[in-house]
Tab-separated table of C-alpha atoms and ligand atoms in Angstrom:
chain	number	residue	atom	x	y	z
J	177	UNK	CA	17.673	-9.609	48.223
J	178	UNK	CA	13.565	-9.229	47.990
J	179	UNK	CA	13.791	-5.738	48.492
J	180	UNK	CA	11.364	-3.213	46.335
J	181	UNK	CA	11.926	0.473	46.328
J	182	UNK	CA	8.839	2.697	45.367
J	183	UNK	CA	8.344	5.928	44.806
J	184	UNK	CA	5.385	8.240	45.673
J	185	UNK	CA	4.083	11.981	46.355
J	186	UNK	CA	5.555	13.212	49.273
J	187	UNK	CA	3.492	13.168	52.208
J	188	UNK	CA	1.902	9.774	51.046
J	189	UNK	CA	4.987	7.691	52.083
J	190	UNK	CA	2.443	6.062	54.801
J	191	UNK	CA	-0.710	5.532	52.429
J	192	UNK	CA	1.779	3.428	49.969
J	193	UNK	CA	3.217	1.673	52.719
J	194	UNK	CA	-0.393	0.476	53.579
J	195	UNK	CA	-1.299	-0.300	50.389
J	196	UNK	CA	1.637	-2.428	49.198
J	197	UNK	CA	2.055	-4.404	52.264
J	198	UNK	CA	-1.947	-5.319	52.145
J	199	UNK	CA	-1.614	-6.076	47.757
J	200	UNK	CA	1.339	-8.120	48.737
J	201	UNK	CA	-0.269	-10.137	51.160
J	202	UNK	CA	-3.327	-10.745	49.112
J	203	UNK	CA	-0.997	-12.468	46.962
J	204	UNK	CA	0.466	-14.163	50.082
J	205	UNK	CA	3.698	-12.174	50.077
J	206	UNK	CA	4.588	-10.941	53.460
J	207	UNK	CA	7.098	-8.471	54.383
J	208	UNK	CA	7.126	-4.550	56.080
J	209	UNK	CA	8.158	-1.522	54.852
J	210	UNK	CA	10.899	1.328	55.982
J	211	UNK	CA	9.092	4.497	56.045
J	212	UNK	CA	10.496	7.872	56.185
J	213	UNK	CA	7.872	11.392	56.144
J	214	UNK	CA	8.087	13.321	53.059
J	215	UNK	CA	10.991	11.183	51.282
J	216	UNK	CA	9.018	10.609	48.276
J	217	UNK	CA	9.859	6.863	48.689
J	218	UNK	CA	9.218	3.898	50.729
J	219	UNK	CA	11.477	0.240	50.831
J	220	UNK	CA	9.031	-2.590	50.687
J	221	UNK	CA	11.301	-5.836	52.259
J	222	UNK	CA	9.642	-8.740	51.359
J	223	UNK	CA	13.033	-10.988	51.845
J	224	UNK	CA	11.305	-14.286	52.528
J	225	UNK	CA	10.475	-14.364	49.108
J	226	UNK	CA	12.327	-15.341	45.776
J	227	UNK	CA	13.753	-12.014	44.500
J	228	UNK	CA	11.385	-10.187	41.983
J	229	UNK	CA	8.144	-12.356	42.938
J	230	UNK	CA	6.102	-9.238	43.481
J	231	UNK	CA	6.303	-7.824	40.072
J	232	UNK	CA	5.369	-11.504	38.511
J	233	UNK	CA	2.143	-11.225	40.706
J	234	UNK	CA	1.511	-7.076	40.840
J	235	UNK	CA	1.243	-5.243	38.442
J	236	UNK	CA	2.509	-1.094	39.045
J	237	UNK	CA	-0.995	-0.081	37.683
J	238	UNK	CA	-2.688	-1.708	40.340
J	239	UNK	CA	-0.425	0.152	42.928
J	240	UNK	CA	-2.652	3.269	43.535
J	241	UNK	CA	-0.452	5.490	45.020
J	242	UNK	CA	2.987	4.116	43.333
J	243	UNK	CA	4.835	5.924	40.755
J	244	UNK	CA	7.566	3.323	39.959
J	245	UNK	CA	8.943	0.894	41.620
J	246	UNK	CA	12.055	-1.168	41.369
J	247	UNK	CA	13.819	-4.376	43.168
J	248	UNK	CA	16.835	-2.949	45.027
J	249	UNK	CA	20.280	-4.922	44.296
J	250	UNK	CA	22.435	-2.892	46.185
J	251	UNK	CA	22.897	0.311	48.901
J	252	UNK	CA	26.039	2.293	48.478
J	253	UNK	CA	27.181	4.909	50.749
J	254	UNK	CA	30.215	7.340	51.404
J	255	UNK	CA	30.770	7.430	47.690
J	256	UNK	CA	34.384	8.922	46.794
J	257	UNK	CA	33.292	11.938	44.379
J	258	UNK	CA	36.570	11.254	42.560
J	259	UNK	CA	34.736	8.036	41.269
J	260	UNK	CA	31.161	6.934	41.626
J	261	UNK	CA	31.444	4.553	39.092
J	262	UNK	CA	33.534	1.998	40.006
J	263	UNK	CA	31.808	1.029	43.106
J	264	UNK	CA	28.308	0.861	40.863
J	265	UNK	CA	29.750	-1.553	38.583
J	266	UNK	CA	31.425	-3.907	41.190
J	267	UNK	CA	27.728	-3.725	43.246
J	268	UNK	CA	25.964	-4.636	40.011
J	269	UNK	CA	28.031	-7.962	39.667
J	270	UNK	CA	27.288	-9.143	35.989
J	271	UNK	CA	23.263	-8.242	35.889
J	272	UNK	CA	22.742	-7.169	32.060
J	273	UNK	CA	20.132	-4.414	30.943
J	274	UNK	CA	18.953	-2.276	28.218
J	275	UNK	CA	17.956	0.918	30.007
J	276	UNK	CA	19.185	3.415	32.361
J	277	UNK	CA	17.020	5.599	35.148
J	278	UNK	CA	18.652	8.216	37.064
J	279	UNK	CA	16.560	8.934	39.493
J	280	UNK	CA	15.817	11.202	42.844
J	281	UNK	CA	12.838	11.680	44.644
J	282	UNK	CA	10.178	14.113	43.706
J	283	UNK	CA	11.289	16.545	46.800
J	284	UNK	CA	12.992	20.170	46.821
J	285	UNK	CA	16.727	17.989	48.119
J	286	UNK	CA	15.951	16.052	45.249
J	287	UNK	CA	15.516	18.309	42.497
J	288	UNK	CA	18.699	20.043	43.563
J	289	UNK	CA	19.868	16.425	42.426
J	290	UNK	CA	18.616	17.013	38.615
J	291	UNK	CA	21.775	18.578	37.271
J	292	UNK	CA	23.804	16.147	38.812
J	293	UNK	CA	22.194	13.155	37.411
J	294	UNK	CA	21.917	14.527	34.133
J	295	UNK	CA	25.738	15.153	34.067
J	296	UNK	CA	26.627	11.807	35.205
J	297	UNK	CA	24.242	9.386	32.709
J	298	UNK	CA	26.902	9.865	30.124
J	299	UNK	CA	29.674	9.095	31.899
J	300	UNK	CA	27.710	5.847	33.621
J	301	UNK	CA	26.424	5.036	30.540
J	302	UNK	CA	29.899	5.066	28.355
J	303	UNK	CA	31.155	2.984	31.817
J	304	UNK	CA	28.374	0.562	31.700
J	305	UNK	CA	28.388	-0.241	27.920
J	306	UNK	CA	32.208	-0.893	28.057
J	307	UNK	CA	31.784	-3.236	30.882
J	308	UNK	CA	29.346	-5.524	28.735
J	309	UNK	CA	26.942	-4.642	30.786
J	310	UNK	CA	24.312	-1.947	29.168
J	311	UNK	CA	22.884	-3.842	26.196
J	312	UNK	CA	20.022	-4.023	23.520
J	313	UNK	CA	17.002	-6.138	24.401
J	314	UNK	CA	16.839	-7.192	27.444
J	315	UNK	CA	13.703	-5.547	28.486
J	316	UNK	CA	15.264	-4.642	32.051
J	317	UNK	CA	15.999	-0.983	33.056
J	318	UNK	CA	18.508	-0.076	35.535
J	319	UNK	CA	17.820	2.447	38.185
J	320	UNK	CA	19.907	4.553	40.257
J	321	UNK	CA	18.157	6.026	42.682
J	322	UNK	CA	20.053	9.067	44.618
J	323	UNK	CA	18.998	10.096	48.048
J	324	UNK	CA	21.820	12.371	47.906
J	325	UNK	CA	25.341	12.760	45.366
J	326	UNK	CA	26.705	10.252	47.706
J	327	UNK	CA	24.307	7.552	48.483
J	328	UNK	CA	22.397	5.590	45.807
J	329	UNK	CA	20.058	2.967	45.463
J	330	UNK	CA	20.516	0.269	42.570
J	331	UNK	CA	17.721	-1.923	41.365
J	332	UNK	CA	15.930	-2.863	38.366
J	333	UNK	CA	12.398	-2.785	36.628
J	334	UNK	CA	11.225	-4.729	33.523
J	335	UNK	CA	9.883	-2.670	30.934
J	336	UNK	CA	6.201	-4.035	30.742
J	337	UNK	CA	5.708	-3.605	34.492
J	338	UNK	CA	7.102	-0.212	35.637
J	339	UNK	CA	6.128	3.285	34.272
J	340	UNK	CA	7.804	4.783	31.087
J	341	UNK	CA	8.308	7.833	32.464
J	342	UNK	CA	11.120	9.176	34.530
J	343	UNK	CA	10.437	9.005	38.107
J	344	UNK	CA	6.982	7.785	37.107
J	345	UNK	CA	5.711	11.380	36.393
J	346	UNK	CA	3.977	12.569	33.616
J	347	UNK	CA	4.593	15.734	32.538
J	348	UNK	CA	2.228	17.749	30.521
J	349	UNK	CA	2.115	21.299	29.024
J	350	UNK	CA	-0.990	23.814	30.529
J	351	UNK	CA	-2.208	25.008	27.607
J	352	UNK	CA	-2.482	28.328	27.297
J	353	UNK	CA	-6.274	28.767	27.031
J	354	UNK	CA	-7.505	26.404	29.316
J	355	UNK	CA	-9.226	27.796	32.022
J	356	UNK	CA	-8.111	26.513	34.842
J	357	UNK	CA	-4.458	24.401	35.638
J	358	UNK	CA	-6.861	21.603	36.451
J	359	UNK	CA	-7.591	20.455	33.186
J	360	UNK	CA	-4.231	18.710	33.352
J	361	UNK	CA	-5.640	16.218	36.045
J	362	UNK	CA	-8.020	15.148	33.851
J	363	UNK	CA	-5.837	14.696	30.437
J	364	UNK	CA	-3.039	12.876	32.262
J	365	UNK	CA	-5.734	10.936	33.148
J	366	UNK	CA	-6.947	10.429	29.608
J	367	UNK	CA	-3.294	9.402	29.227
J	368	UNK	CA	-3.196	6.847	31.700
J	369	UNK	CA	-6.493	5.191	31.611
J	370	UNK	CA	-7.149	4.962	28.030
J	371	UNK	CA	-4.954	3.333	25.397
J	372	UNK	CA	-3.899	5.704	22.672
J	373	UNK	CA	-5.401	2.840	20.309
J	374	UNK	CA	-8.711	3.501	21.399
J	375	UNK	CA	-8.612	7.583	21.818
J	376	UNK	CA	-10.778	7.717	18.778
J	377	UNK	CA	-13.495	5.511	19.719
J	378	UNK	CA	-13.485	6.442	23.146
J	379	UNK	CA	-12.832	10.253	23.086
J	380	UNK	CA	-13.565	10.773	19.633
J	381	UNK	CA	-15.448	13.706	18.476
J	382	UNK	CA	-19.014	14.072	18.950
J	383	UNK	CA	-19.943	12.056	22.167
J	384	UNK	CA	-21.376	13.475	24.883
J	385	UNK	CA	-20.062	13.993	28.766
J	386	UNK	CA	-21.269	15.431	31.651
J	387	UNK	CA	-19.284	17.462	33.794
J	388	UNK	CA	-20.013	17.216	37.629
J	389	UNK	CA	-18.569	20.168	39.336
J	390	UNK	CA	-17.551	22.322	36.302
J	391	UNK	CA	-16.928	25.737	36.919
J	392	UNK	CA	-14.629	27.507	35.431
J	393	UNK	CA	-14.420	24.355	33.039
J	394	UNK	CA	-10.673	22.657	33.208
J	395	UNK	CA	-12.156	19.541	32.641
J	396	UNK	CA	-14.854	19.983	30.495
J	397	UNK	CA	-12.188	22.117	28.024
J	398	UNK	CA	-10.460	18.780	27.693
J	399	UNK	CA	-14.139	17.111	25.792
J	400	UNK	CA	-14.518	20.367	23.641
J	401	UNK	CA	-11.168	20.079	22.612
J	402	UNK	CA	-12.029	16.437	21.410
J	403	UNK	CA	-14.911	17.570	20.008
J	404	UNK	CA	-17.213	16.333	22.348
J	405	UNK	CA	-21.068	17.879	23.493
J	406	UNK	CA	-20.644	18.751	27.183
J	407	UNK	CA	-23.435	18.993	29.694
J	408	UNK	CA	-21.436	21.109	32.636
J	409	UNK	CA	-22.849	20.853	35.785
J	410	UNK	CA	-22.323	23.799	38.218
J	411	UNK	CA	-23.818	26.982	40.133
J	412	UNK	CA	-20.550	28.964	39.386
J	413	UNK	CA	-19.601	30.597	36.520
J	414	UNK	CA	-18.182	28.957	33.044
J	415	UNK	CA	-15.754	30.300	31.311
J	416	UNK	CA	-16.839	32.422	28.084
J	417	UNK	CA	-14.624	31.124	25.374
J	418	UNK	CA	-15.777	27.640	26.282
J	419	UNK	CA	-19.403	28.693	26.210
J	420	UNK	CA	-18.646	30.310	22.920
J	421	UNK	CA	-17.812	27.234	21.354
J	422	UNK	CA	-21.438	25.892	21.024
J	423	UNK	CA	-20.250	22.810	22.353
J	424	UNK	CA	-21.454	23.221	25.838
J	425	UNK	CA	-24.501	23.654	27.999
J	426	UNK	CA	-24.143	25.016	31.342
J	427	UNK	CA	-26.780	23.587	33.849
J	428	UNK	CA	-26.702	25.603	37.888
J	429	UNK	CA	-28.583	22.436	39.006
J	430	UNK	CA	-27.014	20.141	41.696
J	431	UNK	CA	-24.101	17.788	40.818
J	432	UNK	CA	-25.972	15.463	43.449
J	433	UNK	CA	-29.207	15.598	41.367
J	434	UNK	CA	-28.484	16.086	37.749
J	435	UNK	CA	-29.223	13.295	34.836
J	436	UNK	CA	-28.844	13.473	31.404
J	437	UNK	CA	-32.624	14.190	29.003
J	438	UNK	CA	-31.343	11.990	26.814
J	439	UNK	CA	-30.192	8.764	26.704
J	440	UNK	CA	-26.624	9.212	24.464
J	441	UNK	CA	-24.357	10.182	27.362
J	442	UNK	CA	-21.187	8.531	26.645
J	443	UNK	CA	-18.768	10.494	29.565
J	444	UNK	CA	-19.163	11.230	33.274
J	445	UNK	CA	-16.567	13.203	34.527
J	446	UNK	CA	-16.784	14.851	38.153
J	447	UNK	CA	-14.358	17.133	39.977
J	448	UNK	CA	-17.051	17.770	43.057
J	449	UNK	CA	-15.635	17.870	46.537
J	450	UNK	CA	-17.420	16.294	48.181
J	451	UNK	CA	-16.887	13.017	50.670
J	452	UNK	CA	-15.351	10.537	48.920
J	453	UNK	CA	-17.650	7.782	49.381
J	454	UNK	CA	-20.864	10.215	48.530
J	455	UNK	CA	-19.398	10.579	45.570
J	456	UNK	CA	-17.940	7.192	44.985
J	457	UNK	CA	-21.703	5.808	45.094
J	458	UNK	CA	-23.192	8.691	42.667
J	459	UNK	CA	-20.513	7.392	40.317
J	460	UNK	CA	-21.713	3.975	40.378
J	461	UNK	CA	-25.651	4.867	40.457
J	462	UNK	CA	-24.869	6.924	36.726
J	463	UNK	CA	-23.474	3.317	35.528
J	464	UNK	CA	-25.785	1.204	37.165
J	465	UNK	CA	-28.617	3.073	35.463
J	466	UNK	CA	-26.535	3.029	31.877
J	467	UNK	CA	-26.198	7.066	32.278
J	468	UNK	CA	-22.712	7.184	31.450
J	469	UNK	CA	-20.736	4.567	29.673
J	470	UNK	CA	-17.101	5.391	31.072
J	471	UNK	CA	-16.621	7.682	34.141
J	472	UNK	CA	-13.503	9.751	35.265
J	473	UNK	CA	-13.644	11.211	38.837
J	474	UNK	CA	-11.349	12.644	41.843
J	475	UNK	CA	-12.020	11.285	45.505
J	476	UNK	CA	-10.571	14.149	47.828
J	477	UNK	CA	-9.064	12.051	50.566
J	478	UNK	CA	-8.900	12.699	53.848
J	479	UNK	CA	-5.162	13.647	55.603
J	480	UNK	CA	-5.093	10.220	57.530
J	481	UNK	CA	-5.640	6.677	56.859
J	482	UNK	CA	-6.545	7.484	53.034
J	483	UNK	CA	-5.666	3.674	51.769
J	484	UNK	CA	-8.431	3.131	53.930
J	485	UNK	CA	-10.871	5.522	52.504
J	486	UNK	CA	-10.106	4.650	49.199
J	487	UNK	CA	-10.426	0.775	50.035
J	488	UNK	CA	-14.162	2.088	52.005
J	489	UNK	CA	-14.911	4.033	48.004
J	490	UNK	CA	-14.435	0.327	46.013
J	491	UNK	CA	-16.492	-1.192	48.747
J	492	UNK	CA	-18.889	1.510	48.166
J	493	UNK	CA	-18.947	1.168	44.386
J	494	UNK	CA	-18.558	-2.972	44.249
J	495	UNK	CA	-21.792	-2.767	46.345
J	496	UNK	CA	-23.681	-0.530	44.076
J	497	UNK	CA	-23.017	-2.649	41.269
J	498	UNK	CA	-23.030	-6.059	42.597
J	499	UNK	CA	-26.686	-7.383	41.499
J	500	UNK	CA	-26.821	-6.066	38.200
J	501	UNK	CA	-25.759	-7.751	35.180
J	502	UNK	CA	-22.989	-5.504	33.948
J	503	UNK	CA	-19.257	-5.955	34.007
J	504	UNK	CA	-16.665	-3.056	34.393
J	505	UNK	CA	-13.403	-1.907	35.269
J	506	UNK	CA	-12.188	-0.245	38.588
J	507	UNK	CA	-8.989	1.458	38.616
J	508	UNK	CA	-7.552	4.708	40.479
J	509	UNK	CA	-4.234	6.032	40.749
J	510	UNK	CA	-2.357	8.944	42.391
J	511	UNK	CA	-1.829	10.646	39.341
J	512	UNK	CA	1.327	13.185	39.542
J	513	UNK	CA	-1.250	16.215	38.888
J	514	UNK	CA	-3.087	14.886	41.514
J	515	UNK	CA	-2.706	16.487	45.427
J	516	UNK	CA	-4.947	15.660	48.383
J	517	UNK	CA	-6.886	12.924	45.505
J	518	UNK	CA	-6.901	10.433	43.555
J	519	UNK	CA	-8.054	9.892	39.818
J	520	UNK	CA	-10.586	7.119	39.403
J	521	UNK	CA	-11.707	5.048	36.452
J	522	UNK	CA	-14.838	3.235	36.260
J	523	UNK	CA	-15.722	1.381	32.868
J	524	UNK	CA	-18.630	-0.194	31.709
J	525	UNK	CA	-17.202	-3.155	29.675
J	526	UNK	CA	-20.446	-5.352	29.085
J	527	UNK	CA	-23.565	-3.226	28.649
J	528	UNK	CA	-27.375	-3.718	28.577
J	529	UNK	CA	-30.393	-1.964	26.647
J	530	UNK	CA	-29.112	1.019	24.416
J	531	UNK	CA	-25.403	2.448	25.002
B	160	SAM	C1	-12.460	21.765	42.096
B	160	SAM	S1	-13.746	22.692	41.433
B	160	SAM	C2	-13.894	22.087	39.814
B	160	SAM	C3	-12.832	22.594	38.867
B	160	SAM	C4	-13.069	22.137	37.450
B	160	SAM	N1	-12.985	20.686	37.320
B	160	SAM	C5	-12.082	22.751	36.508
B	160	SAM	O1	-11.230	22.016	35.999
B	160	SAM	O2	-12.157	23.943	36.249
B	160	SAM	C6	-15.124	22.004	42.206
B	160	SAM	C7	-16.453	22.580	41.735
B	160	SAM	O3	-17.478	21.725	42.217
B	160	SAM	C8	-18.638	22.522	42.398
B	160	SAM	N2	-19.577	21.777	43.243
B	160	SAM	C9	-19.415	21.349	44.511
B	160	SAM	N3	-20.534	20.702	44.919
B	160	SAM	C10	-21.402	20.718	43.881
B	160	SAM	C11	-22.707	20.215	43.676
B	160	SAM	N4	-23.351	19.558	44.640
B	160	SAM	N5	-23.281	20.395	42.469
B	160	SAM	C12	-22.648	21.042	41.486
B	160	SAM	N6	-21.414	21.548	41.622
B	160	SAM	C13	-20.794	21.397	42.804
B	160	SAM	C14	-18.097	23.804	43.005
B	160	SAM	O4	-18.995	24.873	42.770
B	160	SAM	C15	-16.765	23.961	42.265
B	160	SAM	O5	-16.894	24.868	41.186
């Protein structure tokens, strides 16, 4: 079975279906995709193919609006509440694994699903290792997937190509004196786009950012908190705590129009919305004229047809940057603090005169 189950935002079940059956093809494998509205999860049948293929040429990062993904072994319905486990060990043959997911999709049925999966990992788990079949270092993670108590999906991921977190979410903390809930967009963005190894060269203290779209200052709170000189970028209103750190200087100019004085701006980050691909080639003029080093951004999507939008953005950007002698990174995702957006990361990797 060549069958991949992936997980997403409901209400973007069509958008993933898109985008995996075009990435699939550009590495010339074919298949189509069941689609239900507002599951939280699409099936991706590629059975053609040799079983796992995708994940040897895709990687989950590259998936924009993917949370996790898995290759399906097995579909069991009508389970017997008396015992849910024996069926899920004679489905699951002799396969061997280190890891165990119990998931549900991200969806008010599914949370009612929480208590029940927590309950029953123990149980599985006890069942599992017995059998032989739970064990250390394989670097494969089972995953049952519930759609309800009695019908589960079984699969597995491999550790180095599927998210670490359970049902590919990332949960963070608001803290407390942030000013807006924002702010976590742009630090579980930190968190996915920027390897913890690197946090101190990259958002160590004392670099400088500008923040597009500031007010009341989510985002640019995340760059005083790393100690960071922030340039925020706004007509409305900052919030006063921030201002009182003496790490920021609040500009009412347009986002559209703004550039740094000086020529030591390490961070462009820009929460504007604004039409995606307006914004998309602002981004890419800041690189292109070595304005910002790295830059973090949203593109509001539209409601329909947003893999093609975002595909329209990269074209937008690729173009901008084409003729000059620079080389970067391009990568977006649908993070989970993301809505109606995405996150996107642009990087300049190779860089002339100065930064
Ligand atoms: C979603 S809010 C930003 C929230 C902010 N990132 C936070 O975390 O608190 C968008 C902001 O973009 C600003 N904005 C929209 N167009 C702009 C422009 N052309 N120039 C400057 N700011 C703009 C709006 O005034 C608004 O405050």
């Amino acid at each position: 079975m060549s069958v991949y189950f992936l997980y997403c935002r409901p209400g973007f079940e069509k958008d993933l279906a898109a985008e995996i059956q075009h990435k699939a093809a550009e590495k010339e494998i074919y298949g189509y995709c069941r689609v239900k509205d507002n599951a939280g999860f699409i099936e991706f049948d590629a059975t053609e193919h040799e079983p796992g293929l995708l994940f040897k040429v895709l990687k989950l990062d590259d998936v924009i609006f993917a949370r996790q993904w898995f290759r399906q072994v097995a579909e069991l319905g009508d389970l017997d509440e008396g015992d849910r486990i024996t069926p899920i060990i004679q489905a699951l043959e002799n396969e061997i694994f280190t890891d165990i997911s119990i998931d549900y999709p991200d969806t008010n049925d599914g949370k009612a699903l929480a208590k029940f999966a927590k309950k029953f990992t123990l149980p599985l788990s006890k069942a599992l290792e017995k059998r032989g079949l739970l064990k250390k270092n394989t670097k494969r993670r089972l995953h049952l997937f519930m759609q309800s108590s009695d019908c589960i999906y079984l699969g597995f991921s491999v550790f180095s190509n599927a998210s670490r977190h359970h049902l590919g979410i990332h949960r963070l903390k608001s803290p407390k004196d942030a000013p807006s809930r924002s702010t976590l967009k742009l630090e579980e963005a930190f968190h996915h786009f920027i390897p913890k190894e690197e946090w101190d060269t990259r958002l160590g203290s004392g670099l400088h950012g500008v923040d597009l779209g500031a007010s009341p200052g989510g985002w640019t709170y995340q760059l005083v908190q790393r100690s960071m000189f922030v340039a925020a970028i706004d007509n409305g209103p900052m919030d006063t705590r921030l201002m009182e750190t003496g790490q920021v200087r609040h500009y009412q100019e347009d986002g559209f129009v703004f550039r740094p004085r000086r020529g030591n701006n390490y961070w462009l980050i820009c929460d504007m919305v604004e039409k995606p691909t307006r914004v998309a080639k602002l981004m890419a003029q800041w690189l292109a004229d070595g304005d910002c080093k790295e830059a973090m951004f949203n593109l509001k999507l539209p409601m329909k047809q947003r893999f093609n939008s975002v595909l329209e953005c990269f074209d937008v950007i690729e173009n901008e940057l084409a003729e000059l002698d620079i080389r970067y990174s391009l990568k977006a995702k649908h993070l989970y603090h993301d809505r109606e957006e995405i996150t996107v990361h642009l990087y300049c990797t190779k860089r002339y005169d100065g930064l």
